[in-house]
Structure formats: structure tokens, C-alpha cells
XYZ file of N, CA, C and O in Angstrom:
824
model
N 0.838 -1.187 0.000
C 0.000 0.000 0.000
C 0.877 1.243 0.000
O 1.780 1.376 0.784
N 0.580 2.150 -0.918
C 1.310 3.409 -0.918
C 0.454 4.460 -0.253
O -0.767 4.396 -0.293
N 1.087 5.423 0.357
C 0.328 6.410 1.112
C 1.036 7.754 1.068
O 2.245 7.845 1.132
N 0.267 8.803 0.889
C 0.859 10.135 0.907
C -0.095 11.093 1.567
O -1.287 10.806 1.689
N 0.410 12.184 1.993
C -0.403 13.199 2.656
C -0.344 14.478 1.854
O 0.716 14.939 1.482
N -1.501 15.034 1.553
C -1.563 16.266 0.772
C -2.132 17.358 1.649
O -3.156 17.162 2.282
N -1.498 18.428 1.675
C -2.020 19.569 2.421
C -2.726 20.431 1.384
O -2.137 20.949 0.465
N -3.623 21.689 2.096
C -4.345 22.729 1.342
C -5.402 22.108 0.481
O -6.379 22.702 0.729
N -4.966 -11.239 -11.637
C -5.330 -12.734 -11.198
C -4.151 -13.693 -11.253
O -3.441 -13.183 -11.280
N -3.827 -13.876 -11.076
C -2.610 -14.609 -11.104
C -2.735 -15.638 -12.163
O -3.783 -15.886 -12.715
N -1.648 -16.463 -12.491
C -1.699 -17.484 -13.518
C -0.772 -18.617 -13.127
O 0.072 -18.484 -12.280
N -0.988 -19.819 -13.793
C -0.185 -21.002 -13.518
C 0.445 -21.483 -14.806
O -0.190 -21.469 -15.850
N 1.704 -21.876 -14.753
C 2.368 -22.420 -15.941
C 2.525 -23.918 -15.770
O 2.802 -24.402 -14.668
N 2.327 -24.677 -16.841
C 2.444 -26.137 -16.801
C 3.465 -26.581 -17.829
O 3.413 -26.143 -18.978
N 4.352 -27.477 -17.442
C 5.378 -27.971 -18.359
C 5.005 -29.375 -18.809
O 4.573 -30.207 -18.012
N 5.147 -29.672 -20.102
C 4.883 -31.012 -20.636
C 6.009 -31.940 -20.201
O 7.097 -31.488 -19.834
N 5.783 -33.324 -20.272
C 6.857 -34.257 -19.884
C 8.118 -34.037 -20.710
O 9.233 -34.094 -20.185
N 7.955 -33.760 -22.017
C 9.127 -33.554 -22.872
C 9.922 -32.349 -22.406
O 11.145 -32.394 -22.293
N 9.210 -31.275 -22.104
C 9.911 -30.066 -21.649
C 10.580 -30.282 -20.310
O 11.680 -29.819 -20.060
N 9.902 -31.056 -19.446
C 10.454 -31.314 -18.126
C 11.754 -32.116 -18.247
O 12.736 -31.851 -17.576
N 11.756 -33.116 -19.146
C 12.962 -33.912 -19.347
C 14.095 -33.059 -19.884
O 15.245 -33.201 -19.497
N 13.709 -32.117 -20.769
C 14.746 -31.240 -21.335
C 15.377 -30.367 -20.264
O 16.578 -30.180 -20.199
N 14.556 -29.881 -19.357
C 15.071 -29.016 -18.290
C 15.985 -29.806 -17.358
O 17.023 -29.322 -16.925
N 15.578 -31.069 -17.037
C 16.416 -31.890 -16.153
C 17.766 -32.159 -16.795
O 18.826 -32.069 -16.163
N 17.720 -32.469 -18.118
C 18.973 -32.737 -18.830
C 19.854 -31.507 -18.851
O 21.080 -31.575 -18.691
N 19.246 -30.355 -19.038
C 20.008 -29.106 -19.085
C 20.682 -28.817 -17.761
O 21.861 -28.476 -17.693
N 19.925 -29.009 -16.683
C 20.495 -28.758 -15.362
C 21.613 -29.740 -15.075
O 22.673 -29.390 -14.550
N 21.402 -31.023 -15.450
C 22.421 -32.022 -15.204
C 23.692 -31.731 -15.958
O 24.800 -31.963 -15.469
N 23.572 -31.222 -17.174
C 24.741 -30.945 -17.996
C 25.454 -29.679 -17.568
O 26.671 -29.577 -17.639
N 24.673 -28.726 -17.156
C 25.265 -27.413 -16.875
C 25.617 -27.213 -15.421
O 26.337 -26.282 -15.087
N 25.023 -28.056 -14.535
C 25.372 -27.964 -13.127
C 24.655 -26.845 -12.409
O 23.670 -26.275 -12.873
N 25.196 -26.518 -11.260
C 24.556 -25.550 -10.380
C 24.430 -24.177 -10.999
O 23.508 -23.428 -10.689
N 25.332 -23.809 -11.885
C 25.291 -22.472 -12.490
C 24.026 -22.287 -13.295
O 23.365 -21.250 -13.204
N 23.660 -23.304 -14.092
C 22.441 -23.206 -14.881
C 21.218 -23.159 -13.978
O 20.251 -22.455 -14.248
N 21.225 -23.953 -12.912
C 20.106 -23.949 -11.986
C 19.910 -22.579 -11.375
O 18.795 -22.088 -11.253
N 21.015 -21.955 -11.049
C 20.939 -20.619 -10.470
C 20.318 -19.639 -11.455
O 19.638 -18.688 -11.070
N 20.560 -19.845 -12.748
C 20.007 -18.954 -13.760
C 18.524 -19.181 -13.951
O 17.769 -18.261 -14.258
N 18.064 -20.456 -13.766
C 16.657 -20.775 -13.976
C 15.779 -20.270 -12.841
O 14.682 -19.789 -13.051
N 16.287 -20.344 -11.604
C 15.474 -19.982 -10.445
C 14.910 -18.572 -10.518
O 13.712 -18.366 -10.316
N 15.708 -17.553 -10.830
C 15.118 -16.215 -10.913
C 14.037 -16.120 -11.986
O 13.045 -15.437 -11.820
N 14.231 -16.827 -13.114
C 13.253 -16.800 -14.191
C 11.927 -17.398 -13.726
O 10.860 -16.833 -13.911
N 12.002 -18.570 -13.053
C 10.781 -19.195 -12.553
C 10.111 -18.308 -11.528
O 8.891 -18.146 -11.516
N 10.907 -17.679 -10.677
C 10.356 -16.790 -9.666
C 9.604 -15.633 -10.301
O 8.608 -15.153 -9.773
N 10.094 -15.185 -11.449
C 9.448 -14.049 -12.100
C 8.067 -14.395 -12.618
O 7.261 -13.519 -12.905
N 7.760 -15.703 -12.756
C 6.447 -16.119 -13.223
C 5.426 -16.180 -12.099
O 4.232 -16.255 -12.334
N 5.893 -16.142 -10.871
C 4.985 -16.225 -9.741
C 4.302 -14.888 -9.508
O 4.885 -13.832 -9.743
N 3.060 -14.885 -9.029
C 2.390 -13.622 -8.729
C 3.143 -12.842 -7.656
O 3.601 -13.419 -6.679
N 3.300 -11.582 -7.842
C 3.991 -10.756 -6.863
C 3.115 -10.557 -5.632
O 1.904 -10.742 -5.672
N 3.749 -10.157 -4.526
C 2.984 -9.859 -3.323
C 2.004 -8.730 -3.581
O 0.899 -8.716 -3.049
N 2.413 -7.788 -4.396
C 1.531 -6.664 -4.743
C 0.288 -7.164 -5.470
O -0.828 -6.724 -5.197
N 0.483 -8.123 -6.409
C -0.652 -8.666 -7.157
C -1.592 -9.445 -6.244
O -2.808 -9.372 -6.371
N -0.999 -10.203 -5.290
C -1.817 -10.971 -4.359
C -2.694 -10.052 -3.511
O -3.827 -10.379 -3.165
N -2.149 -8.917 -3.163
C -2.860 -8.004 -2.264
C -3.765 -7.022 -2.989
O -4.466 -6.250 -2.363
N -3.774 -7.048 -4.305
C -4.482 -6.030 -5.079
C -5.967 -5.955 -4.753
O -6.559 -4.888 -4.775
N -6.578 -7.111 -4.441
C -8.000 -7.087 -4.157
C -8.325 -7.095 -2.683
O -9.495 -7.123 -2.308
N -7.329 -7.070 -1.827
C -7.551 -7.168 -0.387
C -7.994 -5.834 0.202
O -7.622 -4.775 -0.287
N -8.793 -5.874 1.269
C -9.140 -4.635 1.968
C -7.888 -3.976 2.537
O -6.881 -4.630 2.786
N -7.967 -2.687 2.740
C -6.831 -1.905 3.229
C -7.227 -1.202 4.523
O -8.240 -0.500 4.576
N -6.430 -1.396 5.564
C -6.680 -0.706 6.825
C -5.884 0.598 6.857
O -4.726 0.633 6.436
N -6.500 1.636 7.366
C -5.879 2.955 7.375
C -6.041 3.614 8.739
O -7.132 3.617 9.318
N -4.959 4.184 9.225
C -4.984 4.959 10.463
C -5.177 6.422 10.089
O -4.357 7.016 9.395
N -6.278 7.016 10.533
C -6.538 8.423 10.214
C -6.417 9.316 11.451
O -6.861 10.455 11.447
N -5.797 8.784 12.482
C -5.693 9.521 13.734
C -4.956 10.840 13.624
O -5.222 11.767 14.393
N -4.020 10.950 12.695
C -3.243 12.178 12.553
C -3.700 13.038 11.376
O -3.031 14.015 11.025
N -4.851 12.700 10.787
C -5.362 13.456 9.645
C -6.088 14.703 10.147
O -7.196 14.635 10.672
N -5.451 15.834 9.993
C -5.999 17.090 10.513
C -7.133 17.610 9.629
O -7.201 17.292 8.442
N -8.024 18.418 10.174
C -9.079 19.023 9.361
C -8.483 19.785 8.178
O -7.527 20.544 8.333
N -9.037 19.565 7.012
C -8.539 20.210 5.805
C -7.489 19.418 5.066
O -7.121 19.774 3.945
N -6.980 18.352 5.690
C -5.947 17.531 5.055
C -6.561 16.305 4.383
O -7.616 15.813 4.788
N -5.865 15.809 3.372
C -6.303 14.628 2.649
C -5.143 13.658 2.505
O -4.022 14.081 2.224
N -5.404 12.389 2.708
C -4.405 11.370 2.456
C -4.906 10.475 1.330
O -6.103 10.396 1.069
N -3.971 9.837 0.640
C -4.300 8.967 -0.487
C -3.705 7.594 -0.230
O -2.513 7.480 0.060
N -4.543 6.561 -0.301
C -4.082 5.188 -0.144
C -4.451 4.404 -1.407
O -5.289 4.844 -2.194
N -3.814 3.271 -1.606
C -4.070 2.452 -2.785
C -4.910 1.243 -2.426
O -4.619 0.519 -1.467
N -5.986 1.031 -3.184
C -6.857 -0.125 -3.014
C -7.240 -0.629 -4.395
O -7.726 0.126 -5.224
N -6.965 -1.899 -4.670
C -7.224 -2.500 -5.980
C -6.570 -1.713 -7.116
O -7.120 -1.577 -8.196
N -5.424 -1.162 -6.830
C -4.711 -0.390 -7.826
C -5.290 0.991 -8.064
O -4.857 1.699 -8.979
N -6.236 1.406 -7.250
C -6.872 2.712 -7.416
C -6.476 3.649 -6.276
O -6.300 3.209 -5.139
N -6.377 4.940 -6.556
C -6.157 5.884 -5.462
C -7.467 6.143 -4.727
O -8.505 6.385 -5.352
N -7.428 6.048 -3.427
C -8.610 6.353 -2.614
C -8.287 7.555 -1.740
O -7.303 7.567 -1.010
N -9.124 8.584 -1.859
C -8.940 9.790 -1.063
C -9.617 9.627 0.288
O -10.724 9.105 0.391
N -8.963 10.114 1.317
C -9.579 10.239 2.635
C -9.389 11.694 3.044
O -8.272 12.133 3.316
N -10.451 12.443 3.024
C -10.409 13.880 3.296
C -11.122 14.188 4.602
O -12.290 13.818 4.791
N -10.419 14.859 5.494
C -11.023 15.329 6.739
C -11.577 16.727 6.469
O -10.842 17.717 6.468
N -12.877 16.792 6.211
C -13.485 18.058 5.805
C -13.687 19.004 6.987
O -14.133 18.600 8.048
N -13.372 20.243 6.739
C -13.574 21.273 7.744
C -15.048 21.671 7.769
O -15.797 21.378 6.836
N -15.483 22.366 8.819
C -16.860 22.867 8.833
C -17.158 23.744 7.617
O -18.272 23.716 7.085
N -16.175 24.516 7.182
C -16.368 25.367 6.009
C -16.584 24.533 4.743
O -17.415 24.875 3.890
N -15.844 23.446 4.601
C -16.027 22.555 3.453
C -17.417 21.934 3.477
O -18.107 21.853 2.457
N -17.844 21.491 4.656
C -19.161 20.874 4.787
C -20.270 21.878 4.483
O -21.307 21.528 3.895
N -20.065 23.137 4.837
C -21.079 24.163 4.599
C -21.315 24.415 3.115
O -22.383 24.896 2.723
N -20.328 24.113 2.272
C -20.482 24.349 0.833
C -21.365 23.297 0.160
O -21.848 23.519 -0.958
N -21.580 22.144 0.798
C -22.289 21.046 0.150
C -23.730 21.407 -0.199
O -24.203 21.135 -1.306
N -24.443 22.011 0.721
C -25.832 22.410 0.464
C -25.888 23.525 -0.572
O -26.746 23.518 -1.475
N -24.964 24.453 -0.474
C -24.952 25.575 -1.418
C -24.666 25.121 -2.847
O -25.143 25.721 -3.808
N -23.902 24.051 -2.994
C -23.517 23.581 -4.323
C -24.613 22.793 -5.030
O -24.568 22.630 -6.256
N -25.615 22.332 -4.305
C -26.613 21.428 -4.876
C -27.261 21.907 -6.180
O -27.428 21.127 -7.113
N -27.648 23.185 -6.305
C -28.266 23.626 -7.564
C -27.333 23.504 -8.769
O -27.808 23.468 -9.907
N -26.045 23.457 -8.531
C -25.067 23.389 -9.618
C -24.636 21.964 -9.955
O -23.848 21.762 -10.870
N -25.184 20.976 -9.227
C -24.739 19.593 -9.383
C -25.640 18.782 -10.306
O -26.849 19.012 -10.391
N -25.062 17.811 -11.000
C -25.812 16.950 -11.913
C -26.629 15.895 -11.171
O -27.714 15.512 -11.606
N -26.121 15.412 -10.040
C -26.799 14.369 -9.262
C -26.612 14.653 -7.779
O -25.913 13.927 -7.069
N -27.236 15.724 -7.295
C -27.007 16.134 -5.898
C -27.475 15.114 -4.871
O -26.907 15.039 -3.779
N -28.528 14.324 -5.189
C -29.054 13.346 -4.239
C -28.391 11.986 -4.387
O -28.788 11.025 -3.724
N -27.379 11.890 -5.227
C -26.650 10.640 -5.458
C -27.599 9.507 -5.843
O -27.566 8.413 -5.268
N -28.470 9.787 -6.836
C -29.424 8.777 -7.292
C -28.744 7.638 -8.044
O -29.194 6.495 -7.988
N -27.664 7.943 -8.756
C -26.929 6.884 -9.437
C -26.163 6.076 -8.400
O -25.579 6.647 -7.476
N -26.139 4.743 -8.535
C -25.516 3.875 -7.509
C -23.999 3.882 -7.560
O -23.365 2.881 -7.873
N -23.435 5.007 -7.208
C -21.981 5.139 -7.156
C -21.454 5.019 -5.738
O -20.288 5.320 -5.484
N -22.323 4.596 -4.820
C -21.944 4.521 -3.420
C -22.799 3.485 -2.703
O -23.909 3.174 -3.138
N -22.303 2.924 -1.576
C -23.131 2.025 -0.757
C -24.305 2.798 -0.172
O -24.286 4.037 -0.099
N -25.332 2.068 0.266
C -26.520 2.708 0.814
C -26.230 3.651 1.965
O -26.847 4.720 2.083
N -25.277 3.278 2.823
C -24.978 4.124 3.978
C -24.293 5.430 3.594
O -24.132 6.317 4.438
N -23.874 5.567 2.353
C -23.262 6.817 1.903
C -24.157 7.571 0.916
O -23.711 8.502 0.262
N -25.421 7.177 0.838
C -26.363 7.911 -0.002
C -26.999 8.998 0.859
O -28.137 8.894 1.316
N -26.237 10.000 1.107
C -26.679 11.138 1.915
C -25.958 12.389 1.431
O -25.154 12.324 0.499
N -26.240 13.501 2.026
C -25.672 14.770 1.563
C -24.160 14.780 1.572
O -23.520 15.337 0.673
N -23.566 14.162 2.567
C -22.108 14.176 2.665
C -21.465 12.980 1.986
O -20.248 12.918 1.879
N -22.277 12.006 1.544
C -21.803 10.776 0.900
C -20.745 10.091 1.773
O -19.691 9.688 1.291
N -21.066 9.973 3.045
C -20.082 9.436 3.981
C -20.752 8.805 5.184
O -21.943 9.010 5.438
N -19.973 8.059 5.962
C -20.452 7.453 7.194
C -20.292 8.408 8.363
O -21.061 8.351 9.322
N -19.266 9.225 8.306
C -19.074 10.291 9.274
C -19.046 11.587 8.490
O -18.331 11.686 7.483
N -19.805 12.584 8.889
C -19.923 13.802 8.083
C -18.600 14.420 7.664
O -18.447 14.874 6.530
N -17.641 14.423 8.577
C -16.396 15.121 8.263
C -15.435 14.313 7.389
O -14.536 14.884 6.768
N -15.589 12.992 7.325
C -14.625 12.160 6.595
C -15.195 11.676 5.255
O -16.163 10.930 5.211
N -14.582 12.141 4.177
C -14.929 11.659 2.843
C -13.962 10.552 2.456
O -12.741 10.720 2.551
N -14.511 9.414 2.012
C -13.710 8.306 1.479
C -14.200 8.090 0.048
O -15.343 7.699 -0.161
N -13.376 8.400 -0.927
C -13.806 8.332 -2.322
C -12.682 7.840 -3.218
O -11.498 8.094 -2.955
N -13.044 7.150 -4.290
C -12.064 6.711 -5.277
C -11.714 7.921 -6.141
O -12.581 8.524 -6.770
N -10.452 8.275 -6.142
C -10.016 9.477 -6.851
C -9.787 9.259 -8.334
O -8.697 9.560 -8.837
N -10.794 8.742 -9.028
C -10.708 8.524 -10.471
C -11.929 9.135 -11.129
O -13.074 8.797 -10.776
N -11.716 10.031 -12.062
C -12.809 10.703 -12.752
C -13.663 9.686 -13.506
O -13.141 8.769 -14.148
N -14.971 9.861 -13.443
C -15.888 8.920 -14.087
C -16.029 9.177 -15.584
O -16.821 8.502 -16.248
N -15.247 10.096 -16.120
C -15.264 10.354 -17.560
C -14.351 9.364 -18.279
O -14.802 8.398 -18.868
N -13.054 9.564 -18.183
C -12.105 8.701 -18.869
C -11.048 8.113 -17.937
O -10.026 7.621 -18.393
N -11.285 8.185 -16.638
C -10.380 7.538 -15.697
C -9.160 8.337 -15.306
O -8.200 7.776 -14.787
N -9.175 9.633 -15.558
C -8.060 10.474 -15.109
C -8.169 10.666 -13.597
O -9.174 10.330 -12.989
N -7.143 11.244 -13.008
C -7.164 11.481 -11.570
C -7.319 12.967 -11.285
O -6.436 13.762 -11.614
N -8.448 13.377 -10.720
C -8.638 14.792 -10.380
C -7.645 15.251 -9.325
O -7.027 14.452 -8.626
N -7.510 16.548 -9.226
C -6.617 17.139 -8.239
C -7.409 18.041 -7.309
O -8.546 18.444 -7.606
N -6.815 18.370 -6.194
C -7.478 19.234 -5.219
C -7.592 20.651 -5.751
O -6.650 21.214 -6.296
N -8.780 21.211 -5.607
C -9.023 22.623 -5.930
C -9.859 23.174 -4.784
O -11.030 23.521 -4.939
N -9.234 23.193 -3.617
C -9.954 23.469 -2.377
C -10.327 24.939 -2.171
O -11.256 25.240 -1.428
N -9.638 25.845 -2.821
C -9.850 27.272 -2.555
C -11.127 27.806 -3.209
O -11.250 27.766 -4.437
N -12.084 28.292 -2.445
C -13.297 28.866 -3.032
C -12.954 30.095 -3.884
O -12.004 30.829 -3.590
N -13.712 30.309 -4.935
C -13.496 31.477 -5.787
C -12.199 31.445 -6.549
O -11.686 32.499 -6.936
N -11.658 30.266 -6.780
C -10.408 30.132 -7.542
C -10.534 30.865 -8.870
O -11.529 30.724 -9.588
N -9.550 31.661 -9.186
C -9.603 32.498 -10.389
C -9.820 31.682 -11.655
O -10.498 32.117 -12.589
N -9.256 30.499 -11.720
C -9.379 29.663 -12.912
C -10.738 28.978 -13.017
O -11.142 28.550 -14.099
N -11.473 28.917 -11.907
C -12.749 28.205 -11.893
C -13.954 29.123 -11.697
O -15.096 28.687 -11.787
N -13.711 30.377 -11.439
C -14.798 31.342 -11.314
C -15.099 31.731 -9.887
O -14.826 30.983 -8.940
N -15.687 32.903 -9.762
C -15.969 33.447 -8.439
C -16.968 32.609 -7.656
O -16.991 32.653 -6.423
N -17.832 31.858 -8.360
C -18.840 31.047 -7.673
C -18.347 29.646 -7.337
O -19.104 28.815 -6.829
N -17.051 29.384 -7.606
C -16.502 28.070 -7.292
C -16.476 27.860 -5.784
O -15.824 28.610 -5.056
N -17.189 26.810 -5.262
C -17.251 26.611 -3.811
C -16.068 25.843 -3.224
O -15.938 25.748 -2.010
N -15.239 25.304 -4.109
C -14.143 24.441 -3.653
C -14.492 22.987 -3.897
O -15.666 22.610 -3.890
N -13.478 22.188 -4.165
C -13.700 20.767 -4.423
C -12.544 20.173 -5.198
O -11.381 20.386 -4.820
N -12.851 19.514 -6.293
C -11.844 18.822 -7.083
C -12.004 19.131 -8.569
O -13.118 19.299 -9.054
N -10.886 19.210 -9.257
C -10.873 19.485 -10.690
C -10.117 18.395 -11.414
O -9.008 18.035 -11.024
N -10.723 17.868 -12.493
C -10.005 16.929 -13.359
C -9.392 17.766 -14.477
O -10.116 18.260 -15.352
N -8.107 17.981 -14.459
C -7.470 18.880 -15.418
C -7.473 18.363 -16.847
O -7.256 19.141 -17.773
N -7.731 17.070 -17.046
C -7.698 16.505 -18.404
C -8.811 17.064 -19.282
O -8.577 17.481 -20.413
N -10.039 17.074 -18.765
C -11.168 17.518 -19.576
C -12.101 18.482 -18.842
O -13.172 18.802 -19.334
N -11.718 18.908 -17.678
C -12.444 19.979 -16.997
C -13.605 19.584 -16.118
O -14.363 20.464 -15.686
N -13.788 18.315 -15.825
C -14.865 17.942 -14.913
C -14.536 18.426 -13.503
O -13.378 18.408 -13.082
N -15.555 18.858 -12.802
C -15.360 19.347 -11.442
C -16.307 18.614 -10.485
O -17.413 18.212 -10.869
N -15.871 18.476 -9.246
C -16.620 17.757 -8.227
C -16.568 18.552 -6.923
O -15.583 19.229 -6.634
N -17.634 18.451 -6.135
C -17.643 19.171 -4.864
C -16.931 18.359 -3.793
O -16.336 17.310 -4.068
N -16.999 18.837 -2.563
C -16.295 18.180 -1.467
C -16.913 16.841 -1.060
O -16.394 16.173 -0.154
N -18.023 16.437 -1.710
C -18.594 15.113 -1.496
C -18.367 14.232 -2.714
O -18.899 13.121 -2.791
N -17.594 14.728 -3.673
C -17.320 13.954 -4.877
C -18.484 13.929 -5.853
O -18.557 13.060 -6.720
N -19.384 14.913 -5.745
C -20.522 14.992 -6.664
C -20.157 15.870 -7.854
O -19.596 16.949 -7.679
N -20.507 15.418 -9.048
C -20.096 16.109 -10.258
C -21.000 17.308 -10.543
O -22.216 17.268 -10.317
N -20.381 18.369 -11.041
C -21.135 19.553 -11.418
C -21.802 19.343 -12.772
O -21.382 18.511 -13.579
N -22.843 20.111 -13.046
C -23.599 20.006 -14.299
C -22.746 20.383 -15.507
O -21.777 21.132 -15.397
N -23.191 19.859 -16.664
C -22.592 20.211 -17.953
C -21.087 19.961 -18.009
O -20.327 20.760 -18.568
N -20.693 18.846 -17.417
C -19.293 18.441 -17.429
C -19.160 17.092 -18.133
O -20.125 16.325 -18.218
N -17.987 16.759 -18.658
C -17.813 15.463 -19.340
C -18.097 14.251 -18.459
O -18.613 13.240 -18.939
N -17.763 14.326 -17.184
C -17.981 13.182 -16.285
C -19.475 12.913 -16.151
O -20.248 13.823 -15.837
N -19.915 11.669 -16.374
C -21.349 11.348 -16.349
C -21.936 11.098 -14.965
O -23.157 11.076 -14.807
N -21.085 10.900 -13.967
C -21.605 10.566 -12.648
C -20.648 10.992 -11.550
O -19.506 11.386 -11.803
N -21.152 10.927 -10.333
C -20.350 11.265 -9.167
C -19.196 10.284 -9.000
O -19.210 9.190 -9.561
N -18.226 10.671 -8.207
C -17.115 9.777 -7.907
C -17.617 8.568 -7.122
O -18.611 8.651 -6.388
N -16.917 7.466 -7.265
C -17.278 6.235 -6.561
C -16.902 6.315 -5.087
O -15.820 6.788 -4.737
N -17.810 5.851 -4.239
C -17.521 5.695 -2.817
C -17.335 4.206 -2.560
O -18.261 3.412 -2.797
N -16.159 3.763 -2.133
C -15.933 2.327 -1.948
C -16.566 1.797 -0.670
O -16.847 2.562 0.264
N -16.805 0.490 -0.586
C -17.267 -0.095 0.677
C -16.218 0.187 1.754
O -15.020 0.069 1.507
N -16.656 0.581 2.920
C -15.713 0.841 4.003
C -16.451 0.858 5.331
O -17.674 1.009 5.376
N -15.709 0.717 6.407
C -16.286 0.814 7.737
C -15.212 1.235 8.729
O -14.013 1.083 8.464
N -15.663 1.770 9.852
C -14.737 2.202 10.893
C -14.530 1.072 11.887
O -15.485 0.497 12.410
N -13.267 0.757 12.152
C -12.922 -0.259 13.136
C -12.838 0.366 14.519
O -13.206 -0.251 15.518
N -12.311 1.581 14.561
C -12.268 2.404 15.775
C -12.506 3.842 15.331
O -12.716 4.116 14.151
N -12.435 4.767 16.259
C -12.604 6.173 15.905
C -11.527 6.665 14.957
O -11.743 7.625 14.201
N -10.364 6.047 15.012
C -9.244 6.540 14.211
C -8.737 5.540 13.181
O -7.708 5.781 12.556
N -9.447 4.443 13.031
C -8.985 3.428 12.069
C -10.160 2.921 11.249
O -11.212 2.591 11.795
N -9.970 2.895 9.927
C -11.013 2.383 9.060
C -10.448 1.357 8.093
O -9.237 1.277 7.899
N -11.344 0.595 7.484
C -10.945 -0.405 6.505
C -11.684 -0.116 5.203
O -12.891 0.141 5.206
N -10.951 -0.088 4.124
C -11.499 0.203 2.805
C -11.566 -1.097 2.007
O -10.601 -1.851 1.957
N -12.718 -1.355 1.385
C -12.896 -2.564 0.605
C -13.731 -3.619 1.299
O -13.931 -4.712 0.774
N -14.250 -3.280 2.480
C -15.089 -4.213 3.219
C -15.984 -3.433 4.156
O -15.581 -2.396 4.692
N -17.212 -3.933 4.349
C -18.092 -3.315 5.327
C -18.754 -4.398 6.173
O -18.330 -5.552 6.147
N -19.790 -4.046 6.918
C -20.406 -4.990 7.852
C -20.980 -6.222 7.159
O -21.111 -7.296 7.763
N -21.360 -6.094 5.910
C -21.874 -7.224 5.139
C -20.765 -8.026 4.494
O -21.011 -8.933 3.715
N -19.521 -7.664 4.817
C -18.324 -8.269 4.225
C -18.364 -8.152 2.713
O -17.938 -9.023 1.970
N -18.899 -7.034 2.284
C -19.006 -6.767 0.849
C -17.783 -6.042 0.371
O -17.378 -5.040 0.945
N -17.156 -6.564 -0.681
C -15.961 -5.931 -1.214
C -16.124 -5.683 -2.705
O -16.980 -6.256 -3.339
């Protein structure tokens, strides 16, 4: 798992008897040196630890995540944002609704427990897959309200610089943008007040 802090299937190979005999003969003729050369090659065919873990749930400690800060963890090869929203960020969610394409999150881009205004289990903590629903680019933080590049009415949120899709602090897409739907909210649950698991919830749904 990779992690950063931002401020502001495997396969099996089978050898035929003929091939197996050839390998034994080769090792016998060449000795230990040839065997040493074969071992790394065979090892390279085995699934890596990273591949084995690609579909596994990920546990995250958010105890040191300050308000306004966001951390990024990897789950199934995807970046997952964990944003500790400030009261000011949360206040923009209601104001942004008239400008959003799916403010009530009618499209099933989230588990039932995250079908709410904040799209979260805890109001202040957003857990979202940081991949634009247009062409799979990765949006960036555009937290500053009234950003000159986004207009005076920009409430703050996320911008996909590839094609201009924008999302609010709940990962909801703004109207008339290339992205067809809100950002995905992955299955997740809190193990303690400061620790959560991404990729699994109470129904053991991943």
C-alpha cells in the first residue's frame, strides 16, 4: 500500500513431460550455475505480493489526519482519497446542490450508507475513489473557493485537469461536465474512531 499526505489474477504455468525432461537434462549438464540462472526466471512467473494483495481490503490509520488535510491510499490499484473536511467545506455542500448533476446521489456510485448529503459514514470524513468517471483520469485538489481559474462562484472541491470535470467536497459532479456521474464511494467501515478499513463493510461486501 502506498500512502501520501496532501495539504491545502494470477496465472499457472504447466510444463509437458518432454519439456520437463529437457530441463532436467540441461540442469544435469550445466550444473549448479544453470540452476541458479533458472530460479530467478521461474520466480518471475509467480504472482507478486503486490498482485496478491491487489484485491484485499486496506486498513488505514486516520488519527493524525488534521481538518482540511487529505491522504491517499491504494486499493485495488486505485487511489482512494480520505479527506477530513472542515466545517467550512461541509457548509459548501448544500450551497452547491443547484449546480450539481446528481445532488441526491441517485446513481448507484456509493453504498446505501453513503447515499446522503455528505456521501459518507461520518460527516467530516470523505472516502472516495479518486478517479474521474469520464475517462479515468485522476482529479486534483481545488480546495480554494473562488479560484480564479474556476470562477468566483466556485465553492471548492476537485478538478479533473484533463477535460475539466469538477466535483464538490462530497465527490458529486457539477452540471454540464464530461464526467457522467459522481465519484465512486468504496465499501468501508470504521474499526475504531481513528482506524477504518477500505474494501469491506459490515456485510463483508468488497
